[in-house]
PDB file of C-alpha atoms in Angstrom:
ATOM      1  CA  MET P   1     103.318 172.250   2.293  1.00 42.00           C
ATOM      2  CA  SER P   2     103.931 169.931  -0.690  1.00 46.00           C
ATOM      3  CA  LYS P   3     102.928 171.091  -4.147  1.00 48.00           C
ATOM      4  CA  PRO P   4     100.472 168.823  -5.999  1.00 48.00           C
ATOM      5  CA  SER P   5     101.781 167.216  -9.096  1.00 50.00           C
ATOM      6  CA  VAL P   6     100.791 169.370 -12.071  1.00 50.00           C
ATOM      7  CA  PRO P   7     100.430 167.805 -15.599  1.00 54.00           C
ATOM      8  CA  ASN P   8     101.673 170.253 -18.190  1.00 54.00           C
ATOM      9  CA  ARG P   9      98.793 169.841 -20.621  1.00 60.00           C
ATOM     10  CA  SER P  10      95.563 167.990 -20.786  1.00 55.00           C
ATOM     11  CA  ALA P  11      95.764 164.750 -22.874  1.00 53.00           C
ATOM     12  CA  THR P  12      92.172 164.683 -23.974  1.00 58.00           C
ATOM     13  CA  PRO P  13      91.151 164.981 -27.677  1.00 63.00           C
ATOM     14  CA  ALA P  14      90.095 168.320 -29.037  1.00 80.00           C
ATOM     15  CA  THR P  15      86.664 169.410 -27.930  1.00 90.00           C
ATOM     16  CA  PRO P  16      84.115 170.077 -30.735  1.00 96.00           C
ATOM     17  CA  ARG P  17      83.572 173.819 -31.256  1.00 97.00           C
ATOM     18  CA  ALA P  18      80.056 175.032 -31.957  1.00 98.00           C
ATOM     19  CA  GLU P  19      78.683 178.312 -33.221  1.00 98.00           C
ATOM     20  CA  ILE P  20      75.036 179.478 -32.924  1.00 98.00           C
ATOM     21  CA  LEU P  21      73.313 181.743 -35.394  1.00 98.00           C
ATOM     22  CA  ILE P  22      70.082 183.249 -34.036  1.00 98.00           C
ATOM     23  CA  ILE P  23      68.124 184.698 -36.933  1.00 98.00           C
ATOM     24  CA  GLY P  24      65.284 187.131 -36.778  1.00 97.00           C
ATOM     25  CA  ASN P  25      64.502 190.819 -36.940  1.00 97.00           C
ATOM     26  CA  GLU P  26      62.144 190.335 -34.004  1.00 96.00           C
ATOM     27  CA  ILE P  27      65.098 189.470 -31.733  1.00 97.00           C
ATOM     28  CA  LEU P  28      67.188 192.429 -32.838  1.00 97.00           C
ATOM     29  CA  SER P  29      64.219 194.872 -32.436  1.00 97.00           C
ATOM     30  CA  GLY P  30      63.426 193.561 -29.006  1.00 97.00           C
ATOM     31  CA  LYS P  31      59.900 192.462 -29.996  1.00 97.00           C
ATOM     32  CA  VAL P  32      60.717 188.870 -28.941  1.00 96.00           C
ATOM     33  CA  ALA P  33      63.243 187.832 -26.249  1.00 95.00           C
ATOM     34  CA  ASP P  34      65.750 185.217 -27.477  1.00 96.00           C
ATOM     35  CA  GLU P  35      65.343 181.895 -25.609  1.00 94.00           C
ATOM     36  CA  HIS P  36      67.641 179.846 -27.784  1.00 97.00           C
ATOM     37  CA  ALA P  37      71.171 180.932 -26.962  1.00 97.00           C
ATOM     38  CA  ALA P  38      71.145 180.109 -23.264  1.00 97.00           C
ATOM     39  CA  PHE P  39      69.302 176.840 -23.943  1.00 98.00           C
ATOM     40  CA  LEU P  40      71.768 175.713 -26.549  1.00 98.00           C
ATOM     41  CA  CYS P  41      74.846 176.698 -24.501  1.00 97.00           C
ATOM     42  CA  ARG P  42      73.589 174.625 -21.559  1.00 96.00           C
ATOM     43  CA  GLU P  43      72.656 171.661 -23.737  1.00 97.00           C
ATOM     44  CA  PHE P  44      75.873 171.634 -25.714  1.00 98.00           C
ATOM     45  CA  ARG P  45      77.977 171.894 -22.519  1.00 96.00           C
ATOM     46  CA  SER P  46      76.149 168.887 -21.120  1.00 95.00           C
ATOM     47  CA  LEU P  47      76.875 167.023 -24.393  1.00 97.00           C
ATOM     48  CA  GLY P  48      80.624 167.871 -24.185  1.00 96.00           C
ATOM     49  CA  VAL P  49      80.527 170.516 -26.916  1.00 97.00           C
ATOM     50  CA  ASP P  50      82.145 173.924 -26.458  1.00 96.00           C
ATOM     51  CA  VAL P  51      80.123 176.904 -27.755  1.00 97.00           C
ATOM     52  CA  ARG P  52      82.628 179.452 -29.014  1.00 97.00           C
ATOM     53  CA  HIS P  53      80.417 182.084 -30.611  1.00 98.00           C
ATOM     54  CA  VAL P  54      76.760 183.249 -30.681  1.00 98.00           C
ATOM     55  CA  ALA P  55      75.526 185.738 -33.299  1.00 98.00           C
ATOM     56  CA  VAL P  56      72.118 187.331 -33.677  1.00 98.00           C
ATOM     57  CA  LEU P  57      71.368 188.169 -37.297  1.00 98.00           C
ATOM     58  CA  PRO P  58      68.668 189.990 -39.228  1.00 98.00           C
ATOM     59  CA  ASP P  59      66.368 188.315 -41.780  1.00 98.00           C
ATOM     60  CA  ASP P  60      68.812 189.232 -44.543  1.00 98.00           C
ATOM     61  CA  VAL P  61      70.231 186.810 -47.046  1.00 98.00           C
ATOM     62  CA  ASP P  62      73.672 188.509 -47.375  1.00 98.00           C
ATOM     63  CA  ALA P  63      74.114 188.821 -43.521  1.00 98.00           C
ATOM     64  CA  ILE P  64      73.212 185.130 -43.115  1.00 98.00           C
ATOM     65  CA  ALA P  65      75.513 184.120 -45.908  1.00 98.00           C
ATOM     66  CA  GLU P  66      78.470 186.018 -44.499  1.00 98.00           C
ATOM     67  CA  ALA P  67      77.897 184.643 -40.993  1.00 98.00           C
ATOM     68  CA  VAL P  68      77.650 181.042 -42.341  1.00 98.00           C
ATOM     69  CA  ARG P  69      80.917 181.419 -44.277  1.00 98.00           C
ATOM     70  CA  ILE P  70      82.708 182.780 -41.234  1.00 98.00           C
ATOM     71  CA  ALA P  71      81.372 180.107 -38.935  1.00 98.00           C
ATOM     72  CA  TRP P  72      82.096 177.351 -41.440  1.00 98.00           C
ATOM     73  CA  ASP P  73      85.795 178.103 -41.448  1.00 97.00           C
ATOM     74  CA  ARG P  74      86.246 177.926 -37.664  1.00 96.00           C
ATOM     75  CA  ALA P  75      83.533 175.715 -36.148  1.00 97.00           C
ATOM     76  CA  ASP P  76      83.014 171.981 -36.062  1.00 97.00           C
ATOM     77  CA  LEU P  77      79.267 172.374 -35.571  1.00 98.00           C
ATOM     78  CA  ILE P  78      76.867 175.190 -36.553  1.00 98.00           C
ATOM     79  CA  VAL P  79      73.238 175.597 -35.499  1.00 98.00           C
ATOM     80  CA  THR P  80      70.815 178.122 -36.925  1.00 98.00           C
ATOM     81  CA  THR P  81      67.413 179.003 -35.393  1.00 98.00           C
ATOM     82  CA  GLY P  82      64.596 180.944 -37.089  1.00 97.00           C
ATOM     83  CA  GLY P  83      63.637 182.080 -40.540  1.00 96.00           C
ATOM     84  CA  VAL P  84      62.386 178.788 -42.022  1.00 95.00           C
ATOM     85  CA  GLY P  85      58.654 179.538 -42.596  1.00 90.00           C
ATOM     86  CA  PRO P  86      56.647 180.501 -45.654  1.00 91.00           C
ATOM     87  CA  THR P  87      56.640 184.307 -45.244  1.00 92.00           C
ATOM     88  CA  HIS P  88      58.739 187.027 -46.895  1.00 93.00           C
ATOM     89  CA  ASP P  89      61.293 187.241 -44.009  1.00 93.00           C
ATOM     90  CA  ASP P  90      61.998 183.480 -43.873  1.00 95.00           C
ATOM     91  CA  VAL P  91      65.307 183.597 -45.776  1.00 97.00           C
ATOM     92  CA  THR P  92      67.566 181.419 -43.620  1.00 98.00           C
ATOM     93  CA  LEU P  93      67.877 178.579 -46.145  1.00 98.00           C
ATOM     94  CA  ALA P  94      68.549 181.005 -48.968  1.00 98.00           C
ATOM     95  CA  GLY P  95      71.265 182.664 -46.886  1.00 98.00           C
ATOM     96  CA  ILE P  96      72.836 179.320 -46.012  1.00 98.00           C
ATOM     97  CA  ALA P  97      72.823 178.283 -49.670  1.00 98.00           C
ATOM     98  CA  LYS P  98      74.482 181.523 -50.690  1.00 98.00           C
ATOM     99  CA  GLY P  99      77.023 181.297 -47.923  1.00 98.00           C
ATOM    100  CA  LEU P 100      77.985 177.719 -48.931  1.00 98.00           C
ATOM    101  CA  ARG P 101      77.811 178.596 -52.662  1.00 98.00           C
ATOM    102  CA  ARG P 102      75.194 175.874 -53.307  1.00 98.00           C
ATOM    103  CA  PRO P 103      71.985 176.300 -55.243  1.00 98.00           C
ATOM    104  CA  LEU P 104      68.642 175.868 -53.555  1.00 97.00           C
ATOM    105  CA  VAL P 105      66.918 172.703 -54.822  1.00 97.00           C
ATOM    106  CA  ARG P 106      63.465 171.187 -54.291  1.00 95.00           C
ATOM    107  CA  HIS P 107      63.875 168.134 -52.025  1.00 95.00           C
ATOM    108  CA  PRO P 108      61.364 165.473 -53.189  1.00 93.00           C
ATOM    109  CA  THR P 109      60.832 163.967 -49.648  1.00 93.00           C
ATOM    110  CA  LEU P 110      60.373 167.368 -48.070  1.00 92.00           C
ATOM    111  CA  GLU P 111      57.996 168.321 -50.911  1.00 91.00           C
ATOM    112  CA  GLY P 112      55.866 165.332 -50.012  1.00 91.00           C
ATOM    113  CA  LEU P 113      55.853 166.264 -46.356  1.00 88.00           C
ATOM    114  CA  VAL P 114      54.883 169.850 -47.144  1.00 87.00           C
ATOM    115  CA  ARG P 115      52.001 168.545 -49.178  1.00 86.00           C
ATOM    116  CA  ASP P 116      50.954 166.295 -46.311  1.00 86.00           C
ATOM    117  CA  VAL P 117      51.010 169.184 -43.837  1.00 82.00           C
ATOM    118  CA  TYR P 118      49.498 171.945 -45.953  1.00 80.00           C
ATOM    119  CA  GLY P 119      47.566 169.948 -48.558  1.00 79.00           C
ATOM    120  CA  VAL P 120      47.985 169.962 -52.296  1.00 73.00           C
ATOM    121  CA  SER P 121      48.574 173.618 -53.315  1.00 73.00           C
ATOM    122  CA  GLY P 122      49.988 175.733 -56.065  1.00 78.00           C
ATOM    123  CA  ASN P 123      50.937 178.364 -53.511  1.00 84.00           C
ATOM    124  CA  PRO P 124      54.612 179.075 -54.334  1.00 84.00           C
ATOM    125  CA  HIS P 125      55.228 180.607 -50.862  1.00 84.00           C
ATOM    126  CA  VAL P 126      54.269 177.374 -49.150  1.00 88.00           C
ATOM    127  CA  ASN P 127      55.954 175.107 -51.727  1.00 88.00           C
ATOM    128  CA  ARG P 128      59.306 176.814 -51.228  1.00 90.00           C
ATOM    129  CA  LEU P 129      59.385 175.153 -47.736  1.00 91.00           C
ATOM    130  CA  ALA P 130      60.687 172.183 -49.652  1.00 93.00           C
ATOM    131  CA  ASP P 131      63.663 174.107 -51.022  1.00 96.00           C
ATOM    132  CA  VAL P 132      67.011 173.250 -49.366  1.00 97.00           C
ATOM    133  CA  PRO P 133      70.698 173.874 -50.136  1.00 98.00           C
ATOM    134  CA  GLU P 134      71.983 171.209 -52.537  1.00 97.00           C
ATOM    135  CA  GLY P 135      73.316 168.199 -50.649  1.00 96.00           C
ATOM    136  CA  ALA P 136      71.162 168.747 -47.613  1.00 97.00           C
ATOM    137  CA  GLU P 137      70.199 165.731 -45.452  1.00 97.00           C
ATOM    138  CA  LEU P 138      66.804 165.262 -43.699  1.00 96.00           C
ATOM    139  CA  LEU P 139      67.187 163.966 -40.158  1.00 96.00           C
ATOM    140  CA  VAL P 140      64.196 162.033 -38.906  1.00 93.00           C
ATOM    141  CA  ALA P 141      63.459 160.981 -35.312  1.00 90.00           C
ATOM    142  CA  GLU P 142      60.585 159.656 -33.336  1.00 84.00           C
ATOM    143  CA  GLY P 143      58.027 162.318 -32.573  1.00 79.00           C
ATOM    144  CA  MET P 144      59.073 164.741 -35.339  1.00 84.00           C
ATOM    145  CA  ARG P 145      56.536 165.204 -38.149  1.00 85.00           C
ATOM    146  CA  VAL P 146      58.952 167.438 -40.136  1.00 88.00           C
ATOM    147  CA  PRO P 147      62.648 166.462 -40.154  1.00 94.00           C
ATOM    148  CA  VAL P 148      65.627 168.641 -39.229  1.00 96.00           C
ATOM    149  CA  ILE P 149      67.532 169.902 -42.245  1.00 97.00           C
ATOM    150  CA  ALA P 150      71.324 169.324 -42.006  1.00 98.00           C
ATOM    151  CA  VAL P 151      73.922 170.480 -44.426  1.00 98.00           C
ATOM    152  CA  ASP P 152      77.064 168.668 -43.483  1.00 97.00           C
ATOM    153  CA  LYS P 153      77.974 170.158 -40.069  1.00 98.00           C
ATOM    154  CA  LEU P 154      75.250 172.807 -40.123  1.00 98.00           C
ATOM    155  CA  TYR P 155      71.844 172.112 -38.608  1.00 98.00           C
ATOM    156  CA  VAL P 156      68.726 174.231 -39.338  1.00 98.00           C
ATOM    157  CA  PHE P 157      66.084 174.623 -36.647  1.00 97.00           C
ATOM    158  CA  PRO P 158      62.847 176.638 -36.501  1.00 96.00           C
ATOM    159  CA  GLY P 159      62.548 179.683 -34.269  1.00 95.00           C
ATOM    160  CA  VAL P 160      59.367 178.779 -32.403  1.00 95.00           C
ATOM    161  CA  PRO P 161      60.768 177.788 -28.999  1.00 95.00           C
ATOM    162  CA  GLU P 162      58.556 174.805 -28.284  1.00 95.00           C
ATOM    163  CA  VAL P 163      59.143 173.315 -31.789  1.00 94.00           C
ATOM    164  CA  PHE P 164      62.832 174.106 -31.733  1.00 96.00           C
ATOM    165  CA  ARG P 165      63.400 172.409 -28.384  1.00 96.00           C
ATOM    166  CA  ARG P 166      61.442 169.329 -29.389  1.00 95.00           C
ATOM    167  CA  LYS P 167      63.460 168.925 -32.541  1.00 96.00           C
ATOM    168  CA  PHE P 168      66.767 169.524 -30.747  1.00 97.00           C
ATOM    169  CA  HIS P 169      66.027 166.973 -28.052  1.00 96.00           C
ATOM    170  CA  ALA P 170      65.061 164.436 -30.786  1.00 96.00           C
ATOM    171  CA  ILE P 171      68.500 164.547 -32.418  1.00 96.00           C
ATOM    172  CA  LYS P 172      70.844 165.852 -29.740  1.00 97.00           C
ATOM    173  CA  MET P 173      72.547 162.587 -28.995  1.00 96.00           C
ATOM    174  CA  ARG P 174      74.350 162.754 -32.356  1.00 96.00           C
ATOM    175  CA  PHE P 175      76.256 165.739 -30.823  1.00 97.00           C
ATOM    176  CA  ARG P 176      77.446 163.936 -27.716  1.00 96.00           C
ATOM    177  CA  THR P 177      81.139 163.624 -27.073  1.00 95.00           C
ATOM    178  CA  GLU P 178      83.318 163.086 -23.988  1.00 94.00           C
ATOM    179  CA  PRO P 179      81.738 165.021 -21.178  1.00 94.00           C
ATOM    180  CA  PHE P 180      83.272 167.868 -19.139  1.00 95.00           C
ATOM    181  CA  HIS P 181      84.224 167.149 -15.544  1.00 95.00           C
ATOM    182  CA  VAL P 182      83.453 170.022 -13.188  1.00 95.00           C
ATOM    183  CA  LYS P 183      84.501 171.210  -9.804  1.00 97.00           C
ATOM    184  CA  VAL P 184      82.795 174.206  -8.084  1.00 97.00           C
ATOM    185  CA  ILE P 185      84.150 176.061  -5.092  1.00 98.00           C
ATOM    186  CA  TYR P 186      82.045 178.575  -3.137  1.00 96.00           C
ATOM    187  CA  LEU P 187      83.913 181.220  -1.150  1.00 97.00           C
ATOM    188  CA  ARG P 188      82.881 183.712   1.560  1.00 95.00           C
ATOM    189  CA  VAL P 189      85.422 186.201   0.270  1.00 96.00           C
ATOM    190  CA  GLY P 190      85.322 188.482  -2.675  1.00 95.00           C
ATOM    191  CA  GLU P 191      87.069 188.054  -6.047  1.00 96.00           C
ATOM    192  CA  GLU P 192      89.657 190.676  -5.214  1.00 95.00           C
ATOM    193  CA  LEU P 193      91.174 188.450  -2.552  1.00 95.00           C
ATOM    194  CA  VAL P 194      91.619 185.440  -4.897  1.00 97.00           C
ATOM    195  CA  ALA P 195      92.460 187.230  -8.180  1.00 97.00           C
ATOM    196  CA  GLY P 196      96.189 186.513  -7.812  1.00 97.00           C
ATOM    197  CA  LEU P 197      95.564 182.847  -7.188  1.00 97.00           C
ATOM    198  CA  LEU P 198      93.332 182.619 -10.249  1.00 98.00           C
ATOM    199  CA  PHE P 199      96.070 184.118 -12.445  1.00 98.00           C
ATOM    200  CA  ASP P 200      98.461 181.505 -11.073  1.00 98.00           C
ATOM    201  CA  VAL P 201      95.993 178.679 -11.798  1.00 98.00           C
ATOM    202  CA  ALA P 202      95.454 179.936 -15.364  1.00 97.00           C
ATOM    203  CA  ARG P 203      99.177 179.938 -15.921  1.00 97.00           C
ATOM    204  CA  GLU P 204      99.850 176.493 -14.414  1.00 97.00           C
ATOM    205  CA  PHE P 205      96.830 174.842 -16.033  1.00 97.00           C
ATOM    206  CA  PRO P 206      96.390 176.452 -19.479  1.00 96.00           C
ATOM    207  CA  ASP P 207      93.943 173.843 -20.737  1.00 94.00           C
ATOM    208  CA  LEU P 208      91.620 174.359 -17.747  1.00 96.00           C
ATOM    209  CA  ALA P 209      88.318 176.208 -18.228  1.00 96.00           C
ATOM    210  CA  LEU P 210      88.467 178.418 -15.166  1.00 97.00           C
ATOM    211  CA  GLY P 211      85.660 180.794 -14.168  1.00 97.00           C
ATOM    212  CA  SER P 212      85.065 183.212 -11.311  1.00 97.00           C
ATOM    213  CA  TYR P 213      81.675 184.759 -10.606  1.00 96.00           C
ATOM    214  CA  PRO P 214      80.906 187.312  -7.883  1.00 96.00           C
ATOM    215  CA  ALA P 215      77.593 186.879  -6.096  1.00 93.00           C
ATOM    216  CA  VAL P 216      75.608 189.904  -4.868  1.00 87.00           C
ATOM    217  CA  ASP P 217      72.325 188.250  -3.897  1.00 84.00           C
ATOM    218  CA  ARG P 218      73.573 185.024  -2.252  1.00 82.00           C
ATOM    219  CA  PRO P 219      74.004 185.408   1.537  1.00 87.00           C
ATOM    220  CA  ALA P 220      75.756 182.031   1.781  1.00 90.00           C
ATOM    221  CA  TYR P 221      78.746 182.925  -0.442  1.00 95.00           C
ATOM    222  CA  ARG P 222      80.394 185.871  -2.250  1.00 96.00           C
ATOM    223  CA  THR P 223      82.365 184.137  -5.012  1.00 97.00           C
ATOM    224  CA  LYS P 224      81.817 181.009  -7.093  1.00 96.00           C
ATOM    225  CA  ILE P 225      84.828 179.449  -8.806  1.00 97.00           C
ATOM    226  CA  THR P 226      84.377 176.797 -11.501  1.00 97.00           C
ATOM    227  CA  LEU P 227      87.008 174.458 -12.856  1.00 97.00           C
ATOM    228  CA  GLU P 228      86.278 172.328 -15.935  1.00 96.00           C
ATOM    229  CA  SER P 229      88.167 169.887 -18.020  1.00 95.00           C
ATOM    230  CA  LYS P 230      87.542 166.695 -20.036  1.00 94.00           C
ATOM    231  CA  ASP P 231      90.626 165.182 -18.424  1.00 94.00           C
ATOM    232  CA  ALA P 232      89.580 164.055 -14.903  1.00 94.00           C
ATOM    233  CA  ALA P 233      93.108 163.728 -13.704  1.00 95.00           C
ATOM    234  CA  TYR P 234      94.042 167.157 -15.024  1.00 96.00           C
ATOM    235  CA  LEU P 235      90.987 168.621 -13.226  1.00 96.00           C
ATOM    236  CA  HIS P 236      91.863 166.825 -10.026  1.00 96.00           C
ATOM    237  CA  SER P 237      95.386 168.320 -10.108  1.00 97.00           C
ATOM    238  CA  ALA P 238      94.032 171.767 -10.720  1.00 97.00           C
ATOM    239  CA  PHE P 239      91.484 171.456  -7.930  1.00 97.00           C
ATOM    240  CA  ALA P 240      94.193 170.231  -5.510  1.00 97.00           C
ATOM    241  CA  TYR P 241      96.362 173.176  -6.496  1.00 98.00           C
ATOM    242  CA  VAL P 242      93.562 175.656  -5.770  1.00 98.00           C
ATOM    243  CA  MET P 243      92.466 174.116  -2.526  1.00 97.00           C
ATOM    244  CA  ALA P 244      96.069 173.928  -1.191  1.00 97.00           C
ATOM    245  CA  ARG P 245      96.368 177.732  -1.644  1.00 96.00           C
ATOM    246  CA  LEU P 246      92.940 178.853  -0.327  1.00 96.00           C
ATOM    247  CA  PRO P 247      92.624 179.617   3.411  1.00 92.00           C
ATOM    248  CA  ALA P 248      90.365 176.954   4.845  1.00 91.00           C
ATOM    249  CA  GLU P 249      88.130 179.637   6.407  1.00 94.00           C
ATOM    250  CA  ALA P 250      87.452 181.118   2.971  1.00 96.00           C
ATOM    251  CA  VAL P 251      85.751 178.000   1.600  1.00 97.00           C
ATOM    252  CA  VAL P 252      82.032 177.686   2.174  1.00 95.00           C
ATOM    253  CA  GLU P 253      81.352 174.530   0.185  1.00 95.00           C
ATOM    254  CA  VAL P 254      82.631 172.507  -2.731  1.00 95.00           C
ATOM    255  CA  ASP P 255      80.642 171.044  -5.642  1.00 88.00           C
ATOM    256  CA  ARG P 256      77.145 171.705  -4.387  1.00 64.00           C
ATOM    257  CA  GLU P 257      75.422 175.109  -4.372  1.00 56.00           C
ATOM    258  CA  PRO P 258      74.663 175.975  -0.763  1.00 57.00           C
ATOM    259  CA  THR P 259      71.226 176.736   0.448  1.00 47.00           C
ATOM    260  CA  ARG P 260      70.249 180.470   0.392  1.00 43.00           C
TER     261      ARG P 260
END
């Protein structure tokens, strides 16, 4: 059996690295179930962005500031959700400002939008919705009444799932980069029988995103293997390497999830 040609490394440019900061005491206390992390991981993957870290944080200025500083040093893209309303626990922007060592300033455009939404008011708790870290940009898009606040590579979203998703979809194309190519192999054998092969694949193809997932409630297969790369040729070589070493009778299907 001839061995497929194996490129040493993938030649694609570096993939943008994203970090997600989910902010809210209600998430940490279990009062509200987080819906944002899984949504963002799926969306970013489809956009060609690699999510490297997800953190759930309390409504605490210092905790948010520390998380922002850490993420800023290692991520190309940061998203926060939650903590941007008018109440006492809405401290996300203050935490971001502290983490980036920037003052909070009143943004004149946002001040006008707050006035349009809430009416002319001397209520300081409502007016502080117009306070942003110095240098922040307002991202507008069709269908958004209130823009997304961006501070360089950090994007601030509300916590309400419906509003958050609408805003994310409105601007998500700015995050698009070269897509991931994917191959999926479904097996009728358990992981223990292919573990050695997977170690070999990981060694031969160090730039491959390789995953193995046992299935306990899928009668059609027992193990799902995923291979991902932005380099189509690199992925093709890795896929050929795996398929050449799998017993034909072990493979249920390739690429498409079989019917239950």
